mmCIF file of C-alpha atoms in Angstrom:
data_model
loop_
_atom_site.group_PDB
_atom_site.id
_atom_site.type_symbol
_atom_site.label_atom_id
_atom_site.label_comp_id
_atom_site.label_asym_id
_atom_site.label_seq_id
_atom_site.Cartn_x
_atom_site.Cartn_y
_atom_site.Cartn_z
ATOM 1 C CA ALA A 29 10.600 30.996 -2.462
ATOM 2 C CA GLN A 30 7.536 28.861 -2.833
ATOM 3 C CA SER A 31 5.533 26.861 -0.322
ATOM 4 C CA VAL A 32 2.537 24.576 -0.388
ATOM 5 C CA THR A 33 -0.158 23.994 2.206
ATOM 6 C CA GLN A 34 -2.431 21.001 2.165
ATOM 7 C CA LEU A 35 -5.068 21.807 4.720
ATOM 8 C CA ASP A 36 -6.393 18.306 5.304
ATOM 9 C CA SER A 37 -4.034 15.596 6.466
ATOM 10 C CA GLN A 38 -6.703 12.877 6.291
ATOM 11 C CA VAL A 39 -9.887 12.680 4.248
ATOM 12 C CA PRO A 40 -12.239 9.730 4.656
ATOM 13 C CA VAL A 41 -14.976 9.454 2.054
ATOM 14 C CA PHE A 42 -17.517 6.816 1.105
ATOM 15 C CA GLU A 43 -17.201 4.984 -2.173
ATOM 16 C CA GLU A 44 -18.909 6.725 -5.106
ATOM 17 C CA ALA A 45 -19.067 10.028 -3.200
ATOM 18 C CA PRO A 46 -17.346 13.153 -4.530
ATOM 19 C CA VAL A 47 -14.108 14.372 -2.978
ATOM 20 C CA GLU A 48 -12.070 17.563 -2.948
ATOM 21 C CA LEU A 49 -8.486 17.707 -1.673
ATOM 22 C CA ARG A 50 -7.359 21.232 -0.954
ATOM 23 C CA CYS A 51 -4.063 22.815 -1.880
ATOM 24 C CA ASN A 52 -2.924 26.401 -1.442
ATOM 25 C CA TYR A 53 0.412 27.785 -2.446
ATOM 26 C CA SER A 54 2.442 30.907 -1.956
ATOM 27 C CA SER A 55 4.943 32.240 -4.417
ATOM 28 C CA SER A 56 6.414 35.519 -5.539
ATOM 29 C CA VAL A 57 6.842 34.231 -9.085
ATOM 30 C CA SER A 58 4.740 32.443 -11.658
ATOM 31 C CA VAL A 59 4.500 28.777 -10.915
ATOM 32 C CA TYR A 60 3.723 25.395 -12.282
ATOM 33 C CA LEU A 61 1.402 23.234 -10.176
ATOM 34 C CA PHE A 62 1.190 19.481 -9.848
ATOM 35 C CA TRP A 63 -0.704 16.741 -8.085
ATOM 36 C CA TYR A 64 0.982 13.414 -7.448
ATOM 37 C CA VAL A 65 -0.438 10.209 -5.974
ATOM 38 C CA GLN A 66 1.547 7.756 -3.894
ATOM 39 C CA TYR A 67 0.243 4.257 -3.286
ATOM 40 C CA PRO A 68 1.623 2.349 -0.283
ATOM 41 C CA ASN A 69 5.322 1.556 -0.627
ATOM 42 C CA GLN A 70 5.486 2.996 -4.112
ATOM 43 C CA GLY A 71 6.896 6.089 -5.766
ATOM 44 C CA LEU A 72 4.976 9.142 -6.860
ATOM 45 C CA GLN A 73 2.827 9.042 -9.948
ATOM 46 C CA LEU A 74 1.846 12.237 -11.740
ATOM 47 C CA LEU A 75 -1.921 12.780 -11.678
ATOM 48 C CA LEU A 76 -2.091 16.115 -13.459
ATOM 49 C CA LYS A 77 -0.273 19.387 -13.926
ATOM 50 C CA TYR A 78 -0.970 23.013 -14.656
ATOM 51 C CA LEU A 79 1.608 24.827 -16.756
ATOM 52 C CA SER A 80 -0.457 27.463 -18.568
ATOM 53 C CA GLY A 81 -3.692 27.905 -20.491
ATOM 54 C CA SER A 82 -7.028 26.593 -19.287
ATOM 55 C CA THR A 83 -7.350 26.759 -15.524
ATOM 56 C CA LEU A 84 -9.288 23.492 -15.392
ATOM 57 C CA VAL A 85 -6.906 20.600 -15.786
ATOM 58 C CA LYS A 86 -7.977 17.013 -16.300
ATOM 59 C CA GLY A 87 -5.745 14.165 -15.216
ATOM 60 C CA ILE A 88 -5.678 10.424 -15.006
ATOM 61 C CA ASN A 89 -8.143 8.228 -13.114
ATOM 62 C CA GLY A 90 -10.965 10.774 -13.454
ATOM 63 C CA PHE A 91 -9.292 13.486 -11.359
ATOM 64 C CA GLU A 92 -9.321 17.165 -12.219
ATOM 65 C CA ALA A 93 -8.015 20.323 -10.614
ATOM 66 C CA GLU A 94 -8.691 24.004 -11.017
ATOM 67 C CA PHE A 95 -6.037 26.684 -10.819
ATOM 68 C CA ASN A 96 -7.319 29.790 -9.078
ATOM 69 C CA LYS A 97 -4.711 32.514 -9.203
ATOM 70 C CA SER A 98 -6.614 35.021 -7.062
ATOM 71 C CA GLN A 99 -7.033 32.484 -4.274
ATOM 72 C CA THR A 100 -3.648 30.860 -4.918
ATOM 73 C CA SER A 101 -5.300 27.471 -4.875
ATOM 74 C CA PHE A 102 -5.127 24.278 -6.888
ATOM 75 C CA HIS A 103 -7.746 21.963 -5.393
ATOM 76 C CA LEU A 104 -8.075 18.390 -6.642
ATOM 77 C CA ARG A 105 -11.518 16.912 -7.271
ATOM 78 C CA LYS A 106 -13.147 13.702 -8.333
ATOM 79 C CA PRO A 107 -16.923 13.356 -8.739
ATOM 80 C CA SER A 108 -17.095 9.712 -7.680
ATOM 81 C CA VAL A 109 -14.293 7.908 -5.854
ATOM 82 C CA HIS A 110 -13.405 4.253 -5.979
ATOM 83 C CA ILE A 111 -11.771 1.998 -3.401
ATOM 84 C CA SER A 112 -8.627 1.979 -5.523
ATOM 85 C CA ASP A 113 -8.261 5.754 -5.031
ATOM 86 C CA THR A 114 -7.152 5.149 -1.441
ATOM 87 C CA ALA A 115 -3.656 6.633 -1.362
ATOM 88 C CA GLU A 116 -1.576 9.628 -0.326
ATOM 89 C CA TYR A 117 -1.950 12.713 -2.503
ATOM 90 C CA PHE A 118 0.700 15.403 -2.762
ATOM 91 C CA CYS A 119 0.377 18.866 -4.200
ATOM 92 C CA ALA A 120 3.594 20.415 -5.509
ATOM 93 C CA VAL A 121 4.709 23.725 -6.955
ATOM 94 C CA SER A 122 7.772 24.705 -8.932
ATOM 95 C CA GLY A 123 8.996 28.039 -10.167
ATOM 96 C CA GLN A 124 8.838 28.723 -13.871
ATOM 97 C CA ARG A 125 12.422 29.830 -14.019
ATOM 98 C CA GLY A 126 15.592 27.948 -13.324
ATOM 99 C CA GLY A 127 16.377 25.257 -10.772
ATOM 100 C CA ASN A 128 12.918 23.796 -10.892
ATOM 101 C CA GLN A 129 13.071 22.162 -7.523
ATOM 102 C CA PHE A 130 9.641 21.087 -6.394
ATOM 103 C CA TYR A 131 8.086 22.167 -3.132
ATOM 104 C CA PHE A 132 5.699 19.581 -1.800
ATOM 105 C CA GLY A 133 2.843 19.806 0.632
ATOM 106 C CA THR A 134 2.740 17.407 3.550
ATOM 107 C CA GLY A 135 0.212 15.223 1.788
ATOM 108 C CA THR A 136 -3.428 14.247 2.216
ATOM 109 C CA SER A 137 -4.281 10.667 3.009
ATOM 110 C CA LEU A 138 -7.468 9.748 1.168
ATOM 111 C CA THR A 139 -9.316 6.720 2.512
ATOM 112 C CA VAL A 140 -12.277 5.452 0.534
ATOM 113 C CA ILE A 141 -14.755 3.566 2.705
ATOM 114 C CA PRO A 142 -16.791 0.777 1.110
ATOM 115 C CA ASN B 1 10.919 3.908 -22.497
ATOM 116 C CA ALA B 2 11.727 2.722 -19.021
ATOM 117 C CA GLY B 3 10.920 5.030 -16.179
ATOM 118 C CA VAL B 4 13.248 6.306 -13.517
ATOM 119 C CA MET B 5 15.048 3.399 -11.880
ATOM 120 C CA GLN B 6 16.289 3.356 -8.327
ATOM 121 C CA ASN B 7 18.216 0.694 -6.511
ATOM 122 C CA PRO B 8 18.226 -0.804 -4.112
ATOM 123 C CA ARG B 9 14.549 -0.544 -3.244
ATOM 124 C CA HIS B 10 15.274 -1.340 0.375
ATOM 125 C CA LEU B 11 18.531 -0.792 2.206
ATOM 126 C CA VAL B 12 19.340 -1.651 5.806
ATOM 127 C CA ARG B 13 22.435 -0.217 7.458
ATOM 128 C CA ARG B 14 23.812 -0.146 10.974
ATOM 129 C CA ARG B 15 24.745 3.154 12.556
ATOM 130 C CA GLY B 16 28.102 4.369 11.300
ATOM 131 C CA GLN B 17 27.991 2.520 7.967
ATOM 132 C CA GLU B 18 27.752 4.110 4.545
ATOM 133 C CA ALA B 19 24.679 4.083 2.332
ATOM 134 C CA ARG B 20 24.831 4.416 -1.448
ATOM 135 C CA LEU B 21 21.625 5.026 -3.345
ATOM 136 C CA ARG B 22 21.523 4.870 -7.114
ATOM 137 C CA CYS B 23 19.260 6.553 -9.621
ATOM 138 C CA SER B 24 19.102 6.003 -13.358
ATOM 139 C CA PRO B 25 17.054 8.754 -15.020
ATOM 140 C CA MET B 26 14.662 8.229 -17.863
ATOM 141 C CA LYS B 27 16.288 7.938 -21.267
ATOM 142 C CA GLY B 28 17.028 11.376 -22.643
ATOM 143 C CA HIS B 29 16.786 13.089 -19.254
ATOM 144 C CA SER B 30 19.864 14.930 -18.068
ATOM 145 C CA HIS B 31 18.401 16.598 -14.971
ATOM 146 C CA VAL B 32 18.203 14.648 -11.715
ATOM 147 C CA TYR B 33 16.676 15.626 -8.396
ATOM 148 C CA TRP B 34 16.860 13.877 -5.023
ATOM 149 C CA TYR B 35 14.158 14.176 -2.370
ATOM 150 C CA ARG B 36 13.795 12.736 1.105
ATOM 151 C CA GLN B 37 10.520 11.680 2.664
ATOM 152 C CA LEU B 38 10.555 11.260 6.403
ATOM 153 C CA PRO B 39 7.773 9.209 8.018
ATOM 154 C CA GLU B 40 4.434 11.051 8.000
ATOM 155 C CA GLU B 41 5.892 13.968 6.045
ATOM 156 C CA GLY B 42 5.962 15.238 2.503
ATOM 157 C CA LEU B 43 8.951 15.145 0.233
ATOM 158 C CA LYS B 44 11.752 17.591 0.877
ATOM 159 C CA PHE B 45 14.107 18.683 -1.869
ATOM 160 C CA MET B 46 17.740 17.784 -1.321
ATOM 161 C CA VAL B 47 19.788 18.366 -4.456
ATOM 162 C CA TYR B 48 19.508 19.058 -8.185
ATOM 163 C CA LEU B 49 22.167 17.836 -10.590
ATOM 164 C CA GLN B 50 22.904 17.854 -14.276
ATOM 165 C CA LYS B 51 25.537 15.687 -15.864
ATOM 166 C CA GLU B 52 28.760 16.167 -13.879
ATOM 167 C CA ASN B 53 27.444 19.284 -12.139
ATOM 168 C CA ILE B 54 25.661 20.081 -8.908
ATOM 169 C CA ILE B 55 23.248 22.901 -9.669
ATOM 170 C CA ASP B 56 21.450 23.354 -6.358
ATOM 171 C CA GLU B 57 22.283 21.568 -3.124
ATOM 172 C CA SER B 58 20.428 23.915 -0.814
ATOM 173 C CA GLY B 59 18.432 21.044 0.698
ATOM 174 C CA MET B 60 21.386 18.787 1.488
ATOM 175 C CA PRO B 61 22.569 18.418 5.070
ATOM 176 C CA LYS B 62 25.962 20.056 5.375
ATOM 177 C CA GLU B 63 27.724 16.947 6.653
ATOM 178 C CA ARG B 64 27.805 13.257 5.678
ATOM 179 C CA PHE B 65 25.649 13.697 2.548
ATOM 180 C CA SER B 66 26.972 14.008 -0.993
ATOM 181 C CA ALA B 67 25.631 13.484 -4.490
ATOM 182 C CA GLU B 68 27.072 13.048 -7.936
ATOM 183 C CA PHE B 69 25.859 12.505 -11.466
ATOM 184 C CA PRO B 70 28.824 11.350 -13.546
ATOM 185 C CA LYS B 71 29.075 11.536 -17.302
ATOM 186 C CA GLU B 72 28.471 7.810 -17.489
ATOM 187 C CA GLY B 73 26.317 5.808 -15.113
ATOM 188 C CA PRO B 74 23.662 6.571 -12.561
ATOM 189 C CA SER B 75 23.393 9.398 -10.097
ATOM 190 C CA ILE B 76 24.579 8.432 -6.620
ATOM 191 C CA LEU B 77 23.398 9.782 -3.281
ATOM 192 C CA ARG B 78 25.928 8.888 -0.623
ATOM 193 C CA ILE B 79 25.357 9.048 3.105
ATOM 194 C CA GLN B 80 28.376 8.487 5.287
ATOM 195 C CA GLN B 81 28.253 7.342 8.911
ATOM 196 C CA VAL B 82 24.489 6.897 8.890
ATOM 197 C CA VAL B 83 22.423 7.655 11.974
ATOM 198 C CA ARG B 84 18.908 6.541 12.908
ATOM 199 C CA GLY B 85 17.505 9.892 11.814
ATOM 200 C CA ASP B 86 18.585 9.141 8.243
ATOM 201 C CA SER B 87 15.926 6.424 8.034
ATOM 202 C CA ALA B 88 13.568 7.611 5.313
ATOM 203 C CA ALA B 89 12.455 7.048 1.758
ATOM 204 C CA TYR B 90 14.740 8.688 -0.768
ATOM 205 C CA PHE B 91 13.225 9.515 -4.115
ATOM 206 C CA CYS B 92 14.935 10.437 -7.316
ATOM 207 C CA ALA B 93 13.250 12.338 -10.135
ATOM 208 C CA SER B 94 14.421 13.234 -13.603
ATOM 209 C CA SER B 95 13.387 15.702 -16.269
ATOM 210 C CA GLN B 96 14.371 16.479 -19.814
ATOM 211 C CA THR B 97 14.977 20.176 -19.185
ATOM 212 C CA HIS B 98 14.992 22.261 -16.056
ATOM 213 C CA THR B 99 11.425 23.449 -16.659
ATOM 214 C CA ASP B 100 9.898 20.102 -17.611
ATOM 215 C CA THR B 101 7.785 17.794 -15.484
ATOM 216 C CA GLN B 102 9.751 15.646 -13.081
ATOM 217 C CA TYR B 103 9.161 11.912 -13.201
ATOM 218 C CA PHE B 104 9.789 10.004 -10.010
ATOM 219 C CA GLY B 105 11.391 6.679 -9.322
ATOM 220 C CA PRO B 106 9.958 4.116 -6.876
ATOM 221 C CA GLY B 107 12.270 5.237 -4.094
ATOM 222 C CA THR B 108 14.832 3.611 -1.839
ATOM 223 C CA ARG B 109 13.717 2.944 1.697
ATOM 224 C CA LEU B 110 16.662 3.272 4.037
ATOM 225 C CA THR B 111 16.449 1.776 7.490
ATOM 226 C CA VAL B 112 19.221 2.476 9.963
ATOM 227 C CA LEU B 113 19.402 0.045 12.855
#
């Protein structure tokens, strides 16, 4: 079975500052990793995903994440945040074989302060 | 190509009534997943279906909840005799194959009075 831990439930950051949202996972099998963003009262939008290949993954809205297998982490980063980045961010993992149900972290609420 | 559609977006029910939530997957997607998001929590997997088959329902409560994905029409998540604890956002996702990325709908927010 897989599980995901998002260590920070809330992250306040000033506009134009860099941000890192942490995600650690545990799994006994090879996994796919995802970051989703959820704006208030909306569904989840895929930010980026790691399936294989380069461990540095670039996504939409200037976000990127790095897969670190030895540390079982997939932290999300952005060098300069904007007010519009205020949202809930979810890290998710799925097994590479069969079923493909996603396991989500509890989310990190990012608040960008003007 | 339209995304995943869910309706209704908001649903209010009184305790003891039935709730029916619908999900139309993206065109060409035959795999559907239902998740529940309780207030202040992440999404929890409920059930995974392919056309006419339930593949994995390990996350479904044993009573009152059922899901189907008929050959024609949307996938339906049905909650019988709703209770206040069922109040949540219910999200549907679809994928083209069982290993592909899941794309999420906007969710149905169920409020039980």
